[in-house]
Structure formats: C-alpha cells, structure tokens
Coordinates of C-alpha atoms and ligand atoms in Angstrom, one line a residue:
X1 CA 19.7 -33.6 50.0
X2 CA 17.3 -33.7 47.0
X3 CA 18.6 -33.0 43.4
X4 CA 17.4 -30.0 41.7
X5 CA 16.6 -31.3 38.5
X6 CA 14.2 -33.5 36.9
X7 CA 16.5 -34.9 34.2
X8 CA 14.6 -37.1 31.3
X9 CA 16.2 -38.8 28.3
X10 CA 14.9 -41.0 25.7
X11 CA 17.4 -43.6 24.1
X12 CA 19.6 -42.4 21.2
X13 CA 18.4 -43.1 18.0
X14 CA 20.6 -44.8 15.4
X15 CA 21.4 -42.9 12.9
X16 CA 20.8 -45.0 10.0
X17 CA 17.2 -44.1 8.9
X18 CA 14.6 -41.8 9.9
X19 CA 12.1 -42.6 13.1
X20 CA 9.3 -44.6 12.6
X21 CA 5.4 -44.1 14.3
X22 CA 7.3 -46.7 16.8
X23 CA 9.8 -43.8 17.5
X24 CA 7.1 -41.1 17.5
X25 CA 5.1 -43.1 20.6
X26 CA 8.6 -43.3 22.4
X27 CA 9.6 -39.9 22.1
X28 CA 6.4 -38.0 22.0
X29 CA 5.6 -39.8 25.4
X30 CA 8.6 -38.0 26.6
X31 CA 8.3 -34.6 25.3
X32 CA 4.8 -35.3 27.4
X33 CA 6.4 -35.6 30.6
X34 CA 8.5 -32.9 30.1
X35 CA 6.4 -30.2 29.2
X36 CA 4.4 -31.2 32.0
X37 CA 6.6 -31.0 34.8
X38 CA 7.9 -27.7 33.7
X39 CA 3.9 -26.6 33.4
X40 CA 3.9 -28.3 37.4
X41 CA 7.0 -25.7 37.5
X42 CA 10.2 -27.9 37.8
X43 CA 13.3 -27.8 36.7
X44 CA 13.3 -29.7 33.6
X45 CA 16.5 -31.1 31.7
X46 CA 15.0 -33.3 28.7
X47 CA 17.5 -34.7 26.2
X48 CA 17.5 -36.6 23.6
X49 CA 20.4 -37.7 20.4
X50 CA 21.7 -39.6 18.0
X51 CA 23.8 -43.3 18.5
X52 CA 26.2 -42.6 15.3
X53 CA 28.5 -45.2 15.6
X54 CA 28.7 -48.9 15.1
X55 CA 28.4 -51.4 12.1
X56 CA 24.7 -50.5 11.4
X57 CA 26.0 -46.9 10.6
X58 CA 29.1 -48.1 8.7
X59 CA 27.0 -50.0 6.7
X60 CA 24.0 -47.8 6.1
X61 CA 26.7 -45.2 4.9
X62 CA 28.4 -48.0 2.6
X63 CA 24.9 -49.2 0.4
X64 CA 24.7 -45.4 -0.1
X65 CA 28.5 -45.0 -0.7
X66 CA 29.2 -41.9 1.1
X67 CA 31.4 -41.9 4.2
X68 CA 30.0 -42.6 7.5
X69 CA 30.4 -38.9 9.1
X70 CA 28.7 -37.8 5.9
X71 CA 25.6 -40.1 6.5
X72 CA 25.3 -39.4 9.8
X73 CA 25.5 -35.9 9.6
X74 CA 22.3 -36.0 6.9
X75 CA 20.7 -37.8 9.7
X76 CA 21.1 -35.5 12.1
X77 CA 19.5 -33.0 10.1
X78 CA 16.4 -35.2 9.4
X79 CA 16.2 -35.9 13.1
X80 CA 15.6 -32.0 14.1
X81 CA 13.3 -31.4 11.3
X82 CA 11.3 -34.8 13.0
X83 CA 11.7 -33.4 16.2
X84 CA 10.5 -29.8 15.4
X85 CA 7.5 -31.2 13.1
X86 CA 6.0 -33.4 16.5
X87 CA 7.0 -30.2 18.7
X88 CA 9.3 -32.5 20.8
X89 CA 10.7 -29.8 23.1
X90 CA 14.3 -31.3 23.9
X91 CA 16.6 -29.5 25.7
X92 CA 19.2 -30.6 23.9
X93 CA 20.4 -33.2 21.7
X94 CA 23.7 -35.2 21.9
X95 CA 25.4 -37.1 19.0
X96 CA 28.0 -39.6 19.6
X97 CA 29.7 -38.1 17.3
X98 CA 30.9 -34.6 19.0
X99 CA 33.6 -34.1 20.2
X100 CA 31.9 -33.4 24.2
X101 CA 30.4 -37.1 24.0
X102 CA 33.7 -38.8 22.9
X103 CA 35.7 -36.7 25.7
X104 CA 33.5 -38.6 28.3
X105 CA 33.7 -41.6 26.9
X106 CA 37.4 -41.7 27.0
X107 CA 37.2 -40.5 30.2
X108 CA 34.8 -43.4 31.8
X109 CA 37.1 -46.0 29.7
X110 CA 39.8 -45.2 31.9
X111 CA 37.8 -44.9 34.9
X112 CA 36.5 -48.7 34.6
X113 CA 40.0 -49.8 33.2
X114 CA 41.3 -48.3 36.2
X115 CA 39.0 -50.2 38.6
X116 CA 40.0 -53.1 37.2
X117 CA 37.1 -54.0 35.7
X118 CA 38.1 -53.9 31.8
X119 CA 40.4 -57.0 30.5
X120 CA 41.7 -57.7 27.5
X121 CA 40.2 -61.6 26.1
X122 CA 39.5 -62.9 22.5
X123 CA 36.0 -62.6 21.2
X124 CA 34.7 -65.7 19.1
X125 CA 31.4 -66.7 18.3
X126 CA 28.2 -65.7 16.7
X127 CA 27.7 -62.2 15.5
X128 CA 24.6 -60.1 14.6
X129 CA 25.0 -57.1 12.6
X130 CA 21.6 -55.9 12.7
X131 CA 21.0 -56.1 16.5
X132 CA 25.3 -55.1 17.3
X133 CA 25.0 -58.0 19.7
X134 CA 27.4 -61.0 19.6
X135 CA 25.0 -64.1 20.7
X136 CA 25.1 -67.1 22.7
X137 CA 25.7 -70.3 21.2
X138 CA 22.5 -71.3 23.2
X139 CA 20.3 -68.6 22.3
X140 CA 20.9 -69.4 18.3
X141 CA 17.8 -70.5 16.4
X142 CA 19.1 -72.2 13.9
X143 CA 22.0 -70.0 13.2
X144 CA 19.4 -67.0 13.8
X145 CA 19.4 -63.9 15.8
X146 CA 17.2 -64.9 18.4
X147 CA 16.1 -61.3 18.4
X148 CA 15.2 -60.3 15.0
X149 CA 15.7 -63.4 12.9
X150 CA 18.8 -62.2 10.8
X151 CA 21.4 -64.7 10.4
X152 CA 24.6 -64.5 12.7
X153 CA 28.4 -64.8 11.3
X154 CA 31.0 -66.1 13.3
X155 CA 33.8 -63.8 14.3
X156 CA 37.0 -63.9 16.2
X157 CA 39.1 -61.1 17.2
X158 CA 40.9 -60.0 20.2
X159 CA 38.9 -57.9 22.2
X160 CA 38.5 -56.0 25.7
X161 CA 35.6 -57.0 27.7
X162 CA 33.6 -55.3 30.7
X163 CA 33.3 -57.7 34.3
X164 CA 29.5 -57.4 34.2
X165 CA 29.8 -60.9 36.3
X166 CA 31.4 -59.2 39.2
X167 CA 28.4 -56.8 39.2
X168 CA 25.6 -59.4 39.5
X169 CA 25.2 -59.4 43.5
X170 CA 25.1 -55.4 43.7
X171 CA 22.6 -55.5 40.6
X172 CA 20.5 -57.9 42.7
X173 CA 20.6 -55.9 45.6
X174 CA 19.6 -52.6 43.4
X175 CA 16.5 -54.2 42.6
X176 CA 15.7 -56.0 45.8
X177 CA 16.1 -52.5 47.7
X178 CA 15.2 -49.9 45.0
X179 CA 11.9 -52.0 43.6
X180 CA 11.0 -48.8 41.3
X181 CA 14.5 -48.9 39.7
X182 CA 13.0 -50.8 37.3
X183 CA 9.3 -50.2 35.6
X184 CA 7.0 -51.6 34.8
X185 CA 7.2 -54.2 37.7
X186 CA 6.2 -57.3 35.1
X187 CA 9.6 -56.3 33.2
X188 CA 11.3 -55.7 36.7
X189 CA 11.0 -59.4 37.3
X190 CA 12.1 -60.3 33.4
X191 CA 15.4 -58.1 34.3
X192 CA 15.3 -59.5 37.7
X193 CA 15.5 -63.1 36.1
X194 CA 18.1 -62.8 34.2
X195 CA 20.5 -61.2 36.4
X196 CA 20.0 -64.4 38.6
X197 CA 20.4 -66.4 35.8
X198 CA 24.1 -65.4 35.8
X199 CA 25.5 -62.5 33.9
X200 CA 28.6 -62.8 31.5
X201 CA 31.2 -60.5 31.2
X202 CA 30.2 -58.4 28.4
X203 CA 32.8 -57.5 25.4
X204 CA 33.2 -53.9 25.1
X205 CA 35.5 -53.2 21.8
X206 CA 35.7 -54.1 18.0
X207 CA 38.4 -54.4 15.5
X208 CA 36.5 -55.8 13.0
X209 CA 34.9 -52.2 12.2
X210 CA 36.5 -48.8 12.6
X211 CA 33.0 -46.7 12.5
X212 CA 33.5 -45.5 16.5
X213 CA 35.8 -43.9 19.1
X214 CA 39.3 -45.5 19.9
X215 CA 40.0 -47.8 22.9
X216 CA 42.4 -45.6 24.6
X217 CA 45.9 -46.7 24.1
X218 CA 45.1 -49.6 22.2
X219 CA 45.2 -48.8 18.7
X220 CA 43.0 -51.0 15.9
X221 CA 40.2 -51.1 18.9
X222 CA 37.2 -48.6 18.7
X223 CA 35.1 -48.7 21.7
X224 CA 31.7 -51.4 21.1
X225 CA 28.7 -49.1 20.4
X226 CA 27.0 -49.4 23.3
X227 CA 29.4 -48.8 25.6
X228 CA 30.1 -45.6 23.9
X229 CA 26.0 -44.7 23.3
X230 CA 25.0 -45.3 27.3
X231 CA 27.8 -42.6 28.1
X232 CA 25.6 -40.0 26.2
X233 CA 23.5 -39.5 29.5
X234 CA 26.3 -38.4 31.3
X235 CA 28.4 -36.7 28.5
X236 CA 25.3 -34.5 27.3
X237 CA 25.3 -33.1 30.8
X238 CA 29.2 -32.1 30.3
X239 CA 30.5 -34.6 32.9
X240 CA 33.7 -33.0 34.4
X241 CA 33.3 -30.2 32.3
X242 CA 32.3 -26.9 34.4
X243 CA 29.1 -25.7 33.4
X244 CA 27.7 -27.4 36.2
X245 CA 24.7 -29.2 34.4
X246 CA 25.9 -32.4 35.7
X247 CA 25.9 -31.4 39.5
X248 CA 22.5 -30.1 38.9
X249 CA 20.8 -33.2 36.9
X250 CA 22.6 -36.2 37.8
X251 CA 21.6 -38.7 38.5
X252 CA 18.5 -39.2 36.1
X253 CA 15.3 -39.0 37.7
X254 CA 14.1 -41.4 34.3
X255 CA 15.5 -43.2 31.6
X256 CA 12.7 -44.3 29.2
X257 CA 13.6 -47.0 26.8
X258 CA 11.4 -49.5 24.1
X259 CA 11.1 -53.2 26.1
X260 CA 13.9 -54.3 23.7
X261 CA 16.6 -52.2 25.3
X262 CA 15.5 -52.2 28.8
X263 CA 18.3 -54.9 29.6
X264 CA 20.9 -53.0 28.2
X265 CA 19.5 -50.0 30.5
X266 CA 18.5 -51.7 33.4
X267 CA 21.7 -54.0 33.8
X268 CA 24.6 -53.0 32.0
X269 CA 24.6 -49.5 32.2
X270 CA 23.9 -49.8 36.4
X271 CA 27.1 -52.0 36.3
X272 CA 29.1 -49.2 34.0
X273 CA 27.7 -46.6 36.5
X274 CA 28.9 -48.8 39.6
X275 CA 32.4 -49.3 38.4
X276 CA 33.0 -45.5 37.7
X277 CA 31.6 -44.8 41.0
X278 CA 28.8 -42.8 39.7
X279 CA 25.6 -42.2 41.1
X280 CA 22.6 -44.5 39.4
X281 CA 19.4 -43.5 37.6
X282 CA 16.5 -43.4 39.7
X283 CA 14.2 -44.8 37.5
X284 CA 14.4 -47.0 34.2
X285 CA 11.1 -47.5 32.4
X286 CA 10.4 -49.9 29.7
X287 CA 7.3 -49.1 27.4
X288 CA 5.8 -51.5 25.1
X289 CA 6.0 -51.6 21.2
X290 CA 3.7 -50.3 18.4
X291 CA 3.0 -52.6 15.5
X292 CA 1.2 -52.2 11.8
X293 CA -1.1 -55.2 11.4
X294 CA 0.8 -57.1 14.0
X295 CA 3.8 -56.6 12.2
X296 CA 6.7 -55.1 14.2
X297 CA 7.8 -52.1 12.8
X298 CA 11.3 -51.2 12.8
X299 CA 13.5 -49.3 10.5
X300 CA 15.5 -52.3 9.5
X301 CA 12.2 -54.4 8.2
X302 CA 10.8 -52.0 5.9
X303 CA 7.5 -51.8 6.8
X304 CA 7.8 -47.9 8.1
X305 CA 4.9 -45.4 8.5
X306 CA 6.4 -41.8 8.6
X307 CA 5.3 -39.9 11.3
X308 CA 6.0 -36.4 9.5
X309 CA 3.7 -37.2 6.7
X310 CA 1.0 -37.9 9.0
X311 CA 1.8 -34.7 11.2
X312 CA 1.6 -32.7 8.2
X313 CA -1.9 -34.2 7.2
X314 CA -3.8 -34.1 10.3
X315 CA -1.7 -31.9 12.9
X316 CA 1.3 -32.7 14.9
X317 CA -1.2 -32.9 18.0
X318 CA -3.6 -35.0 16.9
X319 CA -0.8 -37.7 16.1
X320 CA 0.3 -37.0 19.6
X321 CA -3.0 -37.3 20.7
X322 CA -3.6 -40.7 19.1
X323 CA -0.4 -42.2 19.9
X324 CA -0.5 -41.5 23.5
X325 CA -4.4 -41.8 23.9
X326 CA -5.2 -45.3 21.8
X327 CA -1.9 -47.2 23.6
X328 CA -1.2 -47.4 27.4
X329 CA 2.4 -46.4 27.5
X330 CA 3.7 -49.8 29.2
X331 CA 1.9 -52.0 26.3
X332 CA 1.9 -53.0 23.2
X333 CA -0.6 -51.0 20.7
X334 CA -0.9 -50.9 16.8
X335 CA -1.1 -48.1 14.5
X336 CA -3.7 -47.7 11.7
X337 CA -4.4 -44.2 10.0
X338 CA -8.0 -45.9 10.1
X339 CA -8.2 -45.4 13.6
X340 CA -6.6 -42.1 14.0
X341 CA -8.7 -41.1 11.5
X342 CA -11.7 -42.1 13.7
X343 CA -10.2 -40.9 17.0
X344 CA -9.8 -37.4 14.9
X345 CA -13.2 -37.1 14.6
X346 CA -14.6 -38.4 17.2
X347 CA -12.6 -37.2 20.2
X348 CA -10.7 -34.0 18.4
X349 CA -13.7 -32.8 16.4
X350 CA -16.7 -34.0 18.3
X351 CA -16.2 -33.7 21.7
X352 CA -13.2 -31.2 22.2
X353 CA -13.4 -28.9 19.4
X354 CA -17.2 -28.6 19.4
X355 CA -17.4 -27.9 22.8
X356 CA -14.3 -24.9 22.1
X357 CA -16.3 -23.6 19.5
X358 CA -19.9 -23.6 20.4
X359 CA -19.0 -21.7 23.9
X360 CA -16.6 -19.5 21.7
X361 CA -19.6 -18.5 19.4
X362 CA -22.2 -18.4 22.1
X363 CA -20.0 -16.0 23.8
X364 CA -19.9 -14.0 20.9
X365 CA -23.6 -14.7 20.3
X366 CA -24.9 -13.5 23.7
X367 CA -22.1 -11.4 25.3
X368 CA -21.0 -9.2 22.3
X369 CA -17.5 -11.6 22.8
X370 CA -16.9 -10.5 26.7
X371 CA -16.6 -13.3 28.8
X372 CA -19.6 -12.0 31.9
X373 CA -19.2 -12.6 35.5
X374 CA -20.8 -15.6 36.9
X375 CA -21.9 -13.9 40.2
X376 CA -25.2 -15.3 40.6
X377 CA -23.6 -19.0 40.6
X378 CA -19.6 -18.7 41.1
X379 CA -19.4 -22.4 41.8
X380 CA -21.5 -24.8 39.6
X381 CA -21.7 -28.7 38.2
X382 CA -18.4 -27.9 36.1
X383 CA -16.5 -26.7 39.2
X384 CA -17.2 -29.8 41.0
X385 CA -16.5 -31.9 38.1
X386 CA -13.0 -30.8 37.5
X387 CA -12.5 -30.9 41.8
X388 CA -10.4 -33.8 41.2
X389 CA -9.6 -33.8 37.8
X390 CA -5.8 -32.6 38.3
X391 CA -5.0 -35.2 41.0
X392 CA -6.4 -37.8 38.8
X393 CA -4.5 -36.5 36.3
X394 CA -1.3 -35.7 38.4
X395 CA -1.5 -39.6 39.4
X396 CA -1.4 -40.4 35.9
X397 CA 1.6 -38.4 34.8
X398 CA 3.3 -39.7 37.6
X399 CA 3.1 -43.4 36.3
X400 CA 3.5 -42.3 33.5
X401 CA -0.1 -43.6 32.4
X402 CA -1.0 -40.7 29.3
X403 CA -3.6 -42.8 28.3
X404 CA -5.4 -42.7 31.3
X405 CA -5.0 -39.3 31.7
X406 CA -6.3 -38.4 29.0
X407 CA -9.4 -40.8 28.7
X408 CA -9.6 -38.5 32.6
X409 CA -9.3 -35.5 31.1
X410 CA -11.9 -36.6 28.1
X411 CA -14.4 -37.4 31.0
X412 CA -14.1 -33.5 31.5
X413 CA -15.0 -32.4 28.3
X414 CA -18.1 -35.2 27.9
X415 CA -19.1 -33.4 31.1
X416 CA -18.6 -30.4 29.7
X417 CA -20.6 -31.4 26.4
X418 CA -23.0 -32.8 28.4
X419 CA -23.7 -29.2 30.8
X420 CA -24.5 -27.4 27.6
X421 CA -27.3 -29.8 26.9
X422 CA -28.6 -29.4 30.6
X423 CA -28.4 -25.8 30.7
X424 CA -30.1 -25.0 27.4
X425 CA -28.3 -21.6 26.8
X426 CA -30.5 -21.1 23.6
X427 CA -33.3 -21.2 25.9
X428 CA -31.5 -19.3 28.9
X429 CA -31.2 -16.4 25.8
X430 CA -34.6 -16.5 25.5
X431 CA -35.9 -15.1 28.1
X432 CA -34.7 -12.1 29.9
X433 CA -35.0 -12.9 34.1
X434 CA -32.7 -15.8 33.0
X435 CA -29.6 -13.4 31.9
X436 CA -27.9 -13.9 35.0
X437 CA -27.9 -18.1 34.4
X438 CA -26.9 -17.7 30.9
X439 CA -24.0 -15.6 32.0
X440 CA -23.1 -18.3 34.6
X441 CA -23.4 -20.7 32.2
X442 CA -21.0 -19.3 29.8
X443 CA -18.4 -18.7 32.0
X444 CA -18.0 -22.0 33.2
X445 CA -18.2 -23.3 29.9
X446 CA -15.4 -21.0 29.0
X447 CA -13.4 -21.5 32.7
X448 CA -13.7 -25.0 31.3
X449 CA -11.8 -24.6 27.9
X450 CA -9.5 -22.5 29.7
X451 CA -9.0 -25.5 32.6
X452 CA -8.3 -28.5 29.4
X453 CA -6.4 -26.2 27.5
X454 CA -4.0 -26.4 30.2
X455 CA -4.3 -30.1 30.9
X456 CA -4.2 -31.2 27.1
X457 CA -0.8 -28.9 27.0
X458 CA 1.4 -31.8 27.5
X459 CA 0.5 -33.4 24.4
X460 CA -1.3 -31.2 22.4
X461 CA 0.9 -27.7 23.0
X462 CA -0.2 -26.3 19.7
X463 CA -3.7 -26.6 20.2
X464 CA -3.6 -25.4 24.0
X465 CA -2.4 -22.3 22.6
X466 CA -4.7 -21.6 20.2
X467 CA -7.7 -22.5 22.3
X468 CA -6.0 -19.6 25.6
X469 CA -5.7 -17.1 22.5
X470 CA -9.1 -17.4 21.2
X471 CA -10.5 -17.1 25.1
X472 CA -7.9 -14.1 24.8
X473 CA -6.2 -14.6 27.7
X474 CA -2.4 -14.4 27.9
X475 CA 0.3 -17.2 28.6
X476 CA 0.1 -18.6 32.1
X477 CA 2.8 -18.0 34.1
X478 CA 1.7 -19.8 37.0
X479 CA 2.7 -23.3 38.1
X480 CA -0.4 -25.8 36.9
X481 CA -1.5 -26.4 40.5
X482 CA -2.4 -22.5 40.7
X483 CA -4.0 -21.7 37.1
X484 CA -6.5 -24.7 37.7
X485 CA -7.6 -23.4 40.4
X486 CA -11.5 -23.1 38.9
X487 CA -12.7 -19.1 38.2
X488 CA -9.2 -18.0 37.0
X489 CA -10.6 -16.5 34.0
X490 CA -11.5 -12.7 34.7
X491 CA -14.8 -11.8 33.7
X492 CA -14.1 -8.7 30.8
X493 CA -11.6 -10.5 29.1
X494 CA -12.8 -10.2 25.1
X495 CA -12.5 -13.5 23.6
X496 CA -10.8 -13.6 20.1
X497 CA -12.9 -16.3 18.2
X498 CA -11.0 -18.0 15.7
X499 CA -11.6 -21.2 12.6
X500 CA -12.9 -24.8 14.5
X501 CA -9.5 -26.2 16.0
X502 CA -10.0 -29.9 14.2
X503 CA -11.6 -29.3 11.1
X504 CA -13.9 -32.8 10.4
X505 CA -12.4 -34.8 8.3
X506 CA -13.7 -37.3 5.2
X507 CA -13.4 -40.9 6.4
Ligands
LIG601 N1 20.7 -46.8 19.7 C1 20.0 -47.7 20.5 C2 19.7 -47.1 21.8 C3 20.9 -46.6 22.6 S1 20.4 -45.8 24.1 C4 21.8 -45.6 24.9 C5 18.8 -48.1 19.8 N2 18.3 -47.4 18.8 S2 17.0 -47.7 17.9 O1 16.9 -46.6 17.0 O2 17.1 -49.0 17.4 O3 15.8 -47.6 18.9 C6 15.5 -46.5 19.6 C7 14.3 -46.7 20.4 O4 13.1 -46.9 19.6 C8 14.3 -47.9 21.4 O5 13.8 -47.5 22.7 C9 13.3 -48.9 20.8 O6 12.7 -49.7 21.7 C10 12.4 -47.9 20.2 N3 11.5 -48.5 19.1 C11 12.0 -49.1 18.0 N4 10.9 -49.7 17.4 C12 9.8 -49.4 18.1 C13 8.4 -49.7 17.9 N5 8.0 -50.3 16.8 N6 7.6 -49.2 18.8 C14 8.0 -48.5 19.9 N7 9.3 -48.2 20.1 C15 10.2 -48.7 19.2 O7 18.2 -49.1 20.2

C-alpha cells in the first residue's frame, strides 16, 4: 500500500544563534520542494524546528547570562521571523523543547531500553563542545576536533550507551538493497564505508550538563542531544498521539541534511528506527556546503552573512533565486553579494522581468490591456518550446537538481526574449493586414509569462504572484501538470500592468 503523504523535514537548527546564508541554501531548497509538490497537487507535510538542548545551548545561554529556556525561547522567535522573511512555507515547526517532543522521546527511550539495546557503561575520553561529539582517540589531531579544529577535554562519567554495533549488518543490508536510501550516491559510498569500517556503540546520555530531557528513571542523566533531536521527525507528527498525522506521513519520503550530518542521519538514526521497530525514511539526502571566500561559514566561526538583511535589500526571491540557481544542491558553492548582485541583474532584470514587462506594456500598447485571441496561429515557436519544458523540469525537482531546473526554465525565457526579437511586434503594429500576427504574438508572449510564473513558483512564490496578477488572471487551482497545458490563458482577460518586478540595480 503507498503512503499518502509526501513528508519533508530539514534538520533542526540549534538554537544558539540565528541561521546563516549556509542555513538559507538548506532550507530554502526545501521550502522548494515543498511548494512544488503541493503545486504537482500532493499531499504535502513539510516541517521544520529547533534542536534546544545540549551544551552548545547551555553555554550560549551562560555568556549571555540568562537561563537556557529563556535563550532558547528568544531564538525561537528569531527563527519564525527568518522563516517568514525567506517565505519558507513550513507546516509546522517542532522545538525540542515542548512538551509533545519530550513525550516521544521518553517514549522511544523505553522502547530501545526495552529491546535491549540501551546499557549502562562509563564514558571516558575526548570531548568536543562545539561539535557535542565525544571523539576517538584515533581521530584526534593533536588534541583537536577533527571536525572543526576546537580543542577536546577529557571527560569521564557514567553513561548509557545505544548498541549501534549490533546494527551494522542490517545497516549494510539497507544500503545494499535500498541504493537510494542514501543520496547523493558519492556520499552513499562515504556512509557505506564507514559502516564497514565497524560501528561503535554510540553513548546516548550526559551528566556532565543538565540542559536536556531526563533519562527515564535514572536521575542526574539527561538524554545526549542527538538522541533526543532525531526523535523530532517522529514526535512533530504526534507519534502515538491520535491525530493521525503519523499514520498518514510516516515514514519520511526525505530527510535533507548539510554533508556534515548525513552520518548521524543516514546511520544512527536508521539503527534508532530499527530498534523501536519503526518504519525507516525512504530517502536521506546530503547537500553540499556554502562558503564566503572559501571560508566555511558557520555560526560558531563568526564569519556570518545574514540572510534577512539581504532579503530585505534585494527581495526574498531573488536570494532564493541566487542560492538555489548559482549552487547545484549536492555541492559545494560560495556566496558573494558581488555575484548575486550580478545574477540580479542579469537574470531577474534582464531576461525575466524585461520580458514580463515589455509583453505587459505591449499589451497595453496595442490591445487597450486585453489579452486577444491567437486564432490565426493557436500553436506557435513558444508552444513548442515549452513542449518539454515541465518534464525537464519535473526530472529536475525529482533529483532534487534546482539549479538545473532553473538554468531549464531560464532557457524558456531566453527563448521567449529571443521570439519578440523575431516577431518584430513594433513592426507587426505597423501595418494593419498584420493585426492577426500581432495578436498571436502577444498571446504567446503573455501564455508564456503565465507558463514561468508557474514554474518559478517554487522558489520565487512572491514574484509568481505578482506576475498572474498583473496578467489578471486568478490563483490556479489546478494541479501544475493541467495549468501548463499551453493556451490556458482566456483571451478577454484585462491584464492589470503593474511597476517592473526587479527594479535594476547600481552595481
Ligand atoms: N541540530 C543539528 C541537527 C539535528 S537534526 C536531527 C545541527 N544543527 S546546525 O544548526 O548546526 O546545522 C543545521 C544544518 O545547517 C545542517 O544540515 C548543516 O549541515 C547546515 N549547515 C551549517 N552550515 C552550513 C553551510 N555553511 N552551508 C550549508 N549548510 C550548512 O547540526
């Protein structure tokens, strides 16, 4: 039986300072996805959250000297106000901190405890704060994190671990059977080598901090954080609660994680799943990370461009635009306000919003604002070119390739660019026995706009709108596959010109 649902989540964000451009690629990426497949007219669950427990959050909360539910709680606030200034549409977002996530936590402890599979050991050995990751004595550099480069501290305490080892086999056999489990396939085969290389039971409690939800029964333990933060993508969905979102949307049809955390996603939380004899994500993708002058950026180093600020300058969509169009999802890209900047102009300006705005005020020009019936040609060059424009495009979304989909859909509207120099409607105006091609014209120009105003939606939602209200047409409520179908635009329909969508900006 298929599942209902096409349930998407991003990670949880940590809670102790704003999101980054880094953040903005992640999520925004998402929020693409989502509002796509509910345009292809599925059932959509897309969450996102907040990870507000752990040392990192104890600690941000301490240099500020305000208690840790106060901090996080601040936060939280700041993460809407990020999340409604890029237009992320989220269906909901969990914080580790309410009362719903902890229940399921508590829950799944005893469920794993009860399979045997939690133990209690002592814990001693190299620490780091910044990552919340004890590390191995041979993966030290020099008494460094391996990952980031922090220094370690030793600690010893008693502690409950997780038998990850006795998951190794079945973990094998997911990825031998279920090859898309993990994407893309060159990180497949980094996971893929490190199961084989022998997995370690993995400690799942602290007593050292008190920032996080108590071990059942054993008093001084709180649960480690991210055994507590992986549970969100069950507890979000009210796992044995009654409200029946978790029969609908489990399992997830896609997890999508940064390349750091893909391990944590790909092989602990299967193993978690496994041992509570819960159904496992069907797909784990990895993307790749975005750097400023080959710096990493990361809240932790400093070095933080604030994706509101640049939303607020140029337009949520065009930073959505940029992020998703200058770096393929799966690699590593770099951010410079130099190159958006050029991108703006050149792509947003140039070729999209010229090609809105001369049809708009050619249509005003010529047709008194009415878009005219294209009798004498219903098909023409722009019908053909968008023939297979939506399976490219569908093929895209599917691999989750924005990039490509949109340098596809940008072929469309260089096409589009390119038929208004052909058919010379200044000309066609000219002279009267050629009123019948200047109307044909103009309606596939403006069936045009009306066709990428539905395939930009995805990422640039704002800017879709406004380009269907100045062709005054009303929200579609047809599925995608039926409103590109090329001529939906009635002839009559009085257009509602409105100011250039991406004003040119100074360089
Ligand atoms: N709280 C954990 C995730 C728990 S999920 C059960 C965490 N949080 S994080 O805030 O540090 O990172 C959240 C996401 O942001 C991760 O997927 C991470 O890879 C991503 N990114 C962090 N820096 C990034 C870039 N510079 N570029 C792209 N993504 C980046 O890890």
């Amino acid at each position: 039986m298929s599942k209902p649902g096409f349930y998407v989540t991003t990670p949880i964000y940590y809670a102790n300072a704003p999101l980054h451009v880094g953040s903005a690629f992640e999520i925004v990426g998402i929020d693409a996805l989502a509002r796509y497949r509910r345009l292809c007219g599925e059932d959509v669950f897309f969450l996102t959250g907040l990870d507000e427990h752990g040392e990192k959050n104890q600690r941000a909360a301490e240099a500020r000297g305000i208690t840790p539910k106060q901090h996080v709680d601040e936060m939280a606030a700041g993460f809407l106000d990020f999340c409604r200034r890029l237009e992320v549409s989220a269906d909901d977002v969990i914080r580790t901190t309410e009362p719903r996530h902890k229940r399921v936590v508590e829950i799944f402890w005893r469920k794993v405890r009860e399979r045997g599979d939690i133990y209690l050991g002592e814990y001693s050995g190299s620490y780091c704060s910044r990552c919340e990751s004890y590390v191995r004595e041979a993966e030290l550099k020099e008494g460094h994190c391996p990952a980031c480069g922090d220094a370690t501290r030793n600690l010893s305490e008693p502690a409950y671990f997780f038998r990850l080892s006795k998951y190794q086999e079945a973990l094998k056999t997911l990825f031998v059977e279920h090859p898309e489990f993990a994407q893309p396939a060159f990180r497949r085969a980094e996971m893929l080598q490190i199961i084989e290389s022998g997995l370690e039971d993995v400690c799942v409690s602290r007593s050292s901090i008190h920032w996080g939800i108590p071990v059942p029964d054993a008093p001084g333990h709180v649960i480690y954080v991210w055994f507590d933060a992986l549970v969100n993508y069950v507890s979000a969905l009210g796992y044995q609660g009654d409200d029946g979102r978790f029969q609908r949307y489990w399992p997830a049809s896609l997890h999508v994680v940064g390349k750091d955390i893909l391990r944590w996603h790909t092989i602990l939380w299967p193993a978690m799943l496994m041992s509570a004899g819960l159904p496992l994500p069907r797909k784990v993708f990895g993307h790749g990370f975005i750097y400023v002058r080959g710096a990493k950026m990361s809240k932790s180093l400093g070095n933080v461009v604030d994706p509101r600020e640049i939303a607020e300058k140029y337009g949520a969509d065009a930073l959505r635009y940029f992020l998703l169009r200058e770096t393929p999802y799966e690699n590593d890209g770099s951010y410079s306000e130099d190159n958006l900047l050029e991108r703006y102009n050149a792509d947003l300006a140039d070729q999209l919003g010229n090609l809105v705005f001369r049809t708009l005020s050619m249509l005003d020009r010529y047709f008194g604002g009415v878009i005219p019936d294209p009798e004498s040609e219903p098909r023409g060059a722009l019908a053909e070119a968008a023939a297979s424009l939506f399976r490219d495009v569908d093929g895209c979304m599917a691999e989750l390739q924005f990039s490509r989909a949109l340098e596809r859909t940008w072929e469309f509207v260089r096409r589009a660019n390119q038929y208004v120099e052909e058919r010379k409607p200044w000309s066609q105006a000219k002279d009267p026995a050629q009123r019948a091609a200047l109307a044909a014209t103009l309606y596939h120009l403006a069936e045009a706009t009306r066709i990428l105003s539905l395939l930009i939606e995805p990422t640039m939602p704002a800017s879709a709108l406004a380009i269907r209200q100045q062709l005054g047409i009303a929200e579609e409520s047809r599925t995608l596959a039926e409103a590109l179908t090329w001529g939906g635009l009635k002839p009559g329909t009085k257009i509602r010109r409105g100011q250039p969508l991406f004003p040119k900006k100074e360089t």
